[in-house]
C-alpha cells in the first residue's frame, strides 16, 4: 500500500475526534453560559451580613433610591426638637391627638396617593369631603334616615363625584387639573346649598359619626391585641412572599432579614400601644386610628398585590406603553378618581366628627393643601409611577406632629403654615433630586 493510502483523510480525522469526545465523561464537559444559573447580586450582599446590608444601603442612597429615609429622619428630628421645648410632646394625650387628627385627613391622603401614582392631581378632594359630610347630616339629622344608610349614601356620593371627574378626564380629554379645579368650585357651592341657611348641623350625641374621633378602647387588651395581630400578620406576609419567590426561583429575603424586620415592627407597635395605654391620663386606643390603619392595609394590598394596583403603577409610569400592553387606561383613570372621591367623602365624616357637626367650612381652609402635602411629604412622587400607600400615614404624622408641637409652644398659625410649606417644598426638592440622581445612575 502506498504512503498516500496510509495518510488519514478528513473523514478518518472526524471519526477519531468523535471517538475521543465520546470517551470524555459528561461531567468534564464545560457548561455553556445558558446552563449557569444567574446569581442575584442582592443575595451575595445579604450573605455578607451587616457589611452587605450597609453596602446595599449606601448604593441605594448614591443612586437616589431614598425611599422613606427622609421622612423617618424628619420624624426623629421633630420629636427631639419639640420634646426639648415641651416635655409633654411625647405624652399619651399628645400622641393620641396626633393619631386622631391624622386619621381623617390621612384617609383622604390615601386616595390622593393613588391619583399621584397616575401622575395626576385631584384638587376637589376637600370639596368632596364637604359634600360627603353635608349629605350625611342632611339625610340623617334633617330627614331622619337611619345613620348607617346616610353614611353609606354620603360615601357613595363621593364615589359618584370622583367617577365624574375621571370620566371627563379619561373620556373627554379635559386635563385633571382643570376638571378637579372645577369640582373644587362646583362642589363647594353644592355643599353650601345643601346646608341651606342653617350653616351647620350638629352631630347627634352617641352617633356613629361622633364616635369616629371620640371613641377610645379603654380595655388595654385591645391595644396590645391589635399590636400582636399586626406583628403576626406582617411576619406571615413576609414568610409567604419569601416562600412564593423561592418556589418561582426568584431572589427571596433570608430568614434573618425577616426576623429583623419583624422585630422592628414589633417594637414600634408595642411602644405605640404602651404610650396609648399605660401612662397616667392615657385614654386607650383611638377608634379613628384603627379605622385609618384598616384603610391603609386594604389600600396597600390593592396597590401591591392586585392586578389593578400593578396597572395603576404602569399607567403612571408610561400611559402609552400601558395602553399598548393591553391595559384599559381610561378605566384605570376613572376608577382611581372614583376611589379618591370615596375616601374623600369618608374622610369628610371624620372632619365633621372633630368639628362637632357638618358645617359649610368642612373640607375648606387648608384641608386640600394638607392632604396633598401629606402624600408628597410621605414619599409619593409628583411625577407618577412611584410611591407607597403608607406615604399617607408618614406624611400626615409629620404634618400633625409639627402642628401639635407648634401649638404646645404657643406658635401662631401663620408660622405653622410657613413651616408646613417649607417641609412640603423640601419633600418636592428631595423627590426631584432623587429622580435626577436615578437617571444619572441609570436607575430611572
PDB file of N, CA and C in Angstrom, residues 112-121 312-319 375-376 379-387 425 427-436 438-439:
ATOM      1  N   UNK A 112     -55.442  60.386  47.433  1.00  0.00           N
ATOM      2  CA  UNK A 112     -54.545  61.250  46.664  1.00  0.00           C
ATOM      3  C   UNK A 112     -53.297  60.502  46.229  1.00  0.00           C
ATOM      4  N   UNK A 113     -52.825  59.561  47.054  1.00  0.00           N
ATOM      5  CA  UNK A 113     -51.660  58.760  46.684  1.00  0.00           C
ATOM      6  C   UNK A 113     -51.924  58.026  45.372  1.00  0.00           C
ATOM      7  N   UNK A 114     -53.091  57.415  45.247  1.00  0.00           N
ATOM      8  CA  UNK A 114     -53.421  56.698  44.008  1.00  0.00           C
ATOM      9  C   UNK A 114     -53.469  57.660  42.817  1.00  0.00           C
ATOM     10  N   UNK A 115     -54.002  58.853  43.027  1.00  0.00           N
ATOM     11  CA  UNK A 115     -54.059  59.832  41.934  1.00  0.00           C
ATOM     12  C   UNK A 115     -52.648  60.261  41.541  1.00  0.00           C
ATOM     13  N   UNK A 116     -51.794  60.501  42.523  1.00  0.00           N
ATOM     14  CA  UNK A 116     -50.422  60.897  42.227  1.00  0.00           C
ATOM     15  C   UNK A 116     -49.648  59.781  41.536  1.00  0.00           C
ATOM     16  N   UNK A 117     -49.970  58.535  41.838  1.00  0.00           N
ATOM     17  CA  UNK A 117     -49.312  57.425  41.156  1.00  0.00           C
ATOM     18  C   UNK A 117     -49.602  57.452  39.663  1.00  0.00           C
ATOM     19  N   UNK A 118     -50.738  58.021  39.293  1.00  0.00           N
ATOM     20  CA  UNK A 118     -51.055  58.199  37.864  1.00  0.00           C
ATOM     21  C   UNK A 118     -50.311  59.388  37.268  1.00  0.00           C
ATOM     22  N   UNK A 119     -49.672  60.183  38.119  1.00  0.00           N
ATOM     23  CA  UNK A 119     -49.027  61.396  37.632  1.00  0.00           C
ATOM     24  C   UNK A 119     -50.004  62.539  37.472  1.00  0.00           C
ATOM     25  N   UNK A 120     -51.156  62.468  38.151  1.00  0.00           N
ATOM     26  CA  UNK A 120     -52.188  63.492  38.058  1.00  0.00           C
ATOM     27  C   UNK A 120     -52.417  64.137  39.413  1.00  0.00           C
ATOM     28  N   UNK A 121     -53.407  64.997  39.518  1.00  0.00           N
ATOM     29  CA  UNK A 121     -53.709  65.709  40.755  1.00  0.00           C
ATOM     30  C   UNK A 121     -55.213  65.798  40.912  1.00  0.00           C
ATOM     31  N   UNK A 312     -52.156  50.478  37.838  1.00  0.00           N
ATOM     32  CA  UNK A 312     -52.053  51.885  38.229  1.00  0.00           C
ATOM     33  C   UNK A 312     -50.606  52.359  38.107  1.00  0.00           C
ATOM     34  N   UNK A 313     -49.664  51.563  38.624  1.00  0.00           N
ATOM     35  CA  UNK A 313     -48.252  51.922  38.502  1.00  0.00           C
ATOM     36  C   UNK A 313     -47.819  51.976  37.038  1.00  0.00           C
ATOM     37  N   UNK A 314     -48.329  51.048  36.242  1.00  0.00           N
ATOM     38  CA  UNK A 314     -47.949  51.013  34.826  1.00  0.00           C
ATOM     39  C   UNK A 314     -48.449  52.256  34.094  1.00  0.00           C
ATOM     40  N   UNK A 315     -49.686  52.636  34.348  1.00  0.00           N
ATOM     41  CA  UNK A 315     -50.245  53.822  33.692  1.00  0.00           C
ATOM     42  C   UNK A 315     -49.498  55.074  34.149  1.00  0.00           C
ATOM     43  N   UNK A 316     -49.195  55.141  35.435  1.00  0.00           N
ATOM     44  CA  UNK A 316     -48.459  56.293  35.934  1.00  0.00           C
ATOM     45  C   UNK A 316     -47.047  56.369  35.407  1.00  0.00           C
ATOM     46  N   UNK A 317     -46.418  55.223  35.167  1.00  0.00           N
ATOM     47  CA  UNK A 317     -45.064  55.209  34.641  1.00  0.00           C
ATOM     48  C   UNK A 317     -44.995  55.600  33.181  1.00  0.00           C
ATOM     49  N   UNK A 318     -45.901  55.051  32.376  1.00  0.00           N
ATOM     50  CA  UNK A 318     -45.941  55.365  30.946  1.00  0.00           C
ATOM     51  C   UNK A 318     -47.302  54.939  30.414  1.00  0.00           C
ATOM     52  N   UNK A 319     -48.193  55.900  30.241  1.00  0.00           N
ATOM     53  CA  UNK A 319     -49.566  55.594  29.852  1.00  0.00           C
ATOM     54  C   UNK A 319     -49.634  54.948  28.470  1.00  0.00           C
ATOM     55  N   UNK A 375     -49.304  63.312  51.241  1.00  0.00           N
ATOM     56  CA  UNK A 375     -48.910  62.281  50.277  1.00  0.00           C
ATOM     57  C   UNK A 375     -47.513  62.529  49.729  1.00  0.00           C
ATOM     58  N   UNK A 376     -47.205  63.796  49.446  1.00  0.00           N
ATOM     59  CA  UNK A 376     -45.901  64.121  48.855  1.00  0.00           C
ATOM     60  C   UNK A 376     -44.793  64.024  49.902  1.00  0.00           C
ATOM     61  N   UNK A 379     -43.500  60.590  50.626  1.00  0.00           N
ATOM     62  CA  UNK A 379     -42.617  59.929  49.668  1.00  0.00           C
ATOM     63  C   UNK A 379     -43.235  59.592  48.327  1.00  0.00           C
ATOM     64  N   UNK A 380     -44.504  59.920  48.092  1.00  0.00           N
ATOM     65  CA  UNK A 380     -45.120  59.662  46.795  1.00  0.00           C
ATOM     66  C   UNK A 380     -44.667  60.720  45.797  1.00  0.00           C
ATOM     67  N   UNK A 381     -44.222  60.287  44.625  1.00  0.00           N
ATOM     68  CA  UNK A 381     -43.683  61.213  43.632  1.00  0.00           C
ATOM     69  C   UNK A 381     -44.797  61.982  42.931  1.00  0.00           C
ATOM     70  N   UNK A 382     -44.546  63.258  42.690  1.00  0.00           N
ATOM     71  CA  UNK A 382     -45.483  64.071  41.925  1.00  0.00           C
ATOM     72  C   UNK A 382     -45.449  63.737  40.442  1.00  0.00           C
ATOM     73  N   UNK A 383     -44.448  62.973  40.030  1.00  0.00           N
ATOM     74  CA  UNK A 383     -44.261  62.697  38.608  1.00  0.00           C
ATOM     75  C   UNK A 383     -44.865  61.367  38.182  1.00  0.00           C
ATOM     76  N   UNK A 384     -45.499  60.662  39.102  1.00  0.00           N
ATOM     77  CA  UNK A 384     -46.222  59.444  38.755  1.00  0.00           C
ATOM     78  C   UNK A 384     -45.371  58.193  38.779  1.00  0.00           C
ATOM     79  N   UNK A 385     -46.044  57.055  39.044  1.00  0.00           N
ATOM     80  CA  UNK A 385     -45.403  55.757  38.937  1.00  0.00           C
ATOM     81  C   UNK A 385     -44.521  55.352  40.090  1.00  0.00           C
ATOM     82  N   UNK A 386     -44.411  56.178  41.141  1.00  0.00           N
ATOM     83  CA  UNK A 386     -43.513  55.852  42.240  1.00  0.00           C
ATOM     84  C   UNK A 386     -44.094  56.343  43.548  1.00  0.00           C
ATOM     85  N   UNK A 387     -44.248  55.437  44.500  1.00  0.00           N
ATOM     86  CA  UNK A 387     -44.783  55.810  45.802  1.00  0.00           C
ATOM     87  C   UNK A 387     -45.424  54.626  46.494  1.00  0.00           C
ATOM     88  N   UNK A 425     -42.052  71.896  50.389  1.00  0.00           N
ATOM     89  CA  UNK A 425     -41.071  72.249  49.363  1.00  0.00           C
ATOM     90  C   UNK A 425     -39.836  71.360  49.456  1.00  0.00           C
ATOM     91  N   UNK A 427     -39.741  68.329  50.563  1.00  0.00           N
ATOM     92  CA  UNK A 427     -40.084  66.992  50.077  1.00  0.00           C
ATOM     93  C   UNK A 427     -40.062  66.933  48.552  1.00  0.00           C
ATOM     94  N   UNK A 428     -40.578  67.978  47.898  1.00  0.00           N
ATOM     95  CA  UNK A 428     -40.589  68.004  46.432  1.00  0.00           C
ATOM     96  C   UNK A 428     -39.173  68.132  45.889  1.00  0.00           C
ATOM     97  N   UNK A 429     -38.347  68.939  46.546  1.00  0.00           N
ATOM     98  CA  UNK A 429     -36.953  69.080  46.118  1.00  0.00           C
ATOM     99  C   UNK A 429     -36.218  67.748  46.229  1.00  0.00           C
ATOM    100  N   UNK A 430     -36.439  67.044  47.344  1.00  0.00           N
ATOM    101  CA  UNK A 430     -35.809  65.735  47.518  1.00  0.00           C
ATOM    102  C   UNK A 430     -36.261  64.771  46.434  1.00  0.00           C
ATOM    103  N   UNK A 431     -37.564  64.807  46.104  1.00  0.00           N
ATOM    104  CA  UNK A 431     -38.090  63.934  45.056  1.00  0.00           C
ATOM    105  C   UNK A 431     -37.454  64.249  43.708  1.00  0.00           C
ATOM    106  N   UNK A 432     -37.338  65.548  43.390  1.00  0.00           N
ATOM    107  CA  UNK A 432     -36.751  65.949  42.104  1.00  0.00           C
ATOM    108  C   UNK A 432     -35.280  65.563  42.018  1.00  0.00           C
ATOM    109  N   UNK A 433     -34.545  65.819  43.099  1.00  0.00           N
ATOM    110  CA  UNK A 433     -33.119  65.465  43.117  1.00  0.00           C
ATOM    111  C   UNK A 433     -32.947  63.956  43.036  1.00  0.00           C
ATOM    112  N   UNK A 434     -33.832  63.227  43.714  1.00  0.00           N
ATOM    113  CA  UNK A 434     -33.760  61.768  43.687  1.00  0.00           C
ATOM    114  C   UNK A 434     -33.968  61.232  42.273  1.00  0.00           C
ATOM    115  N   UNK A 435     -34.955  61.783  41.565  1.00  0.00           N
ATOM    116  CA  UNK A 435     -35.204  61.349  40.188  1.00  0.00           C
ATOM    117  C   UNK A 435     -34.016  61.667  39.292  1.00  0.00           C
ATOM    118  N   UNK A 436     -33.436  62.844  39.470  1.00  0.00           N
ATOM    119  CA  UNK A 436     -32.286  63.228  38.639  1.00  0.00           C
ATOM    120  C   UNK A 436     -31.093  62.322  38.925  1.00  0.00           C
ATOM    121  N   UNK A 438     -31.242  59.219  40.033  1.00  0.00           N
ATOM    122  CA  UNK A 438     -31.531  57.897  39.488  1.00  0.00           C
ATOM    123  C   UNK A 438     -31.278  57.868  37.978  1.00  0.00           C
ATOM    124  N   UNK A 439     -31.629  58.943  37.285  1.00  0.00           N
ATOM    125  CA  UNK A 439     -31.366  58.981  35.846  1.00  0.00           C
ATOM    126  C   UNK A 439     -29.869  58.969  35.571  1.00  0.00           C
TER     127      UNK A 439
END
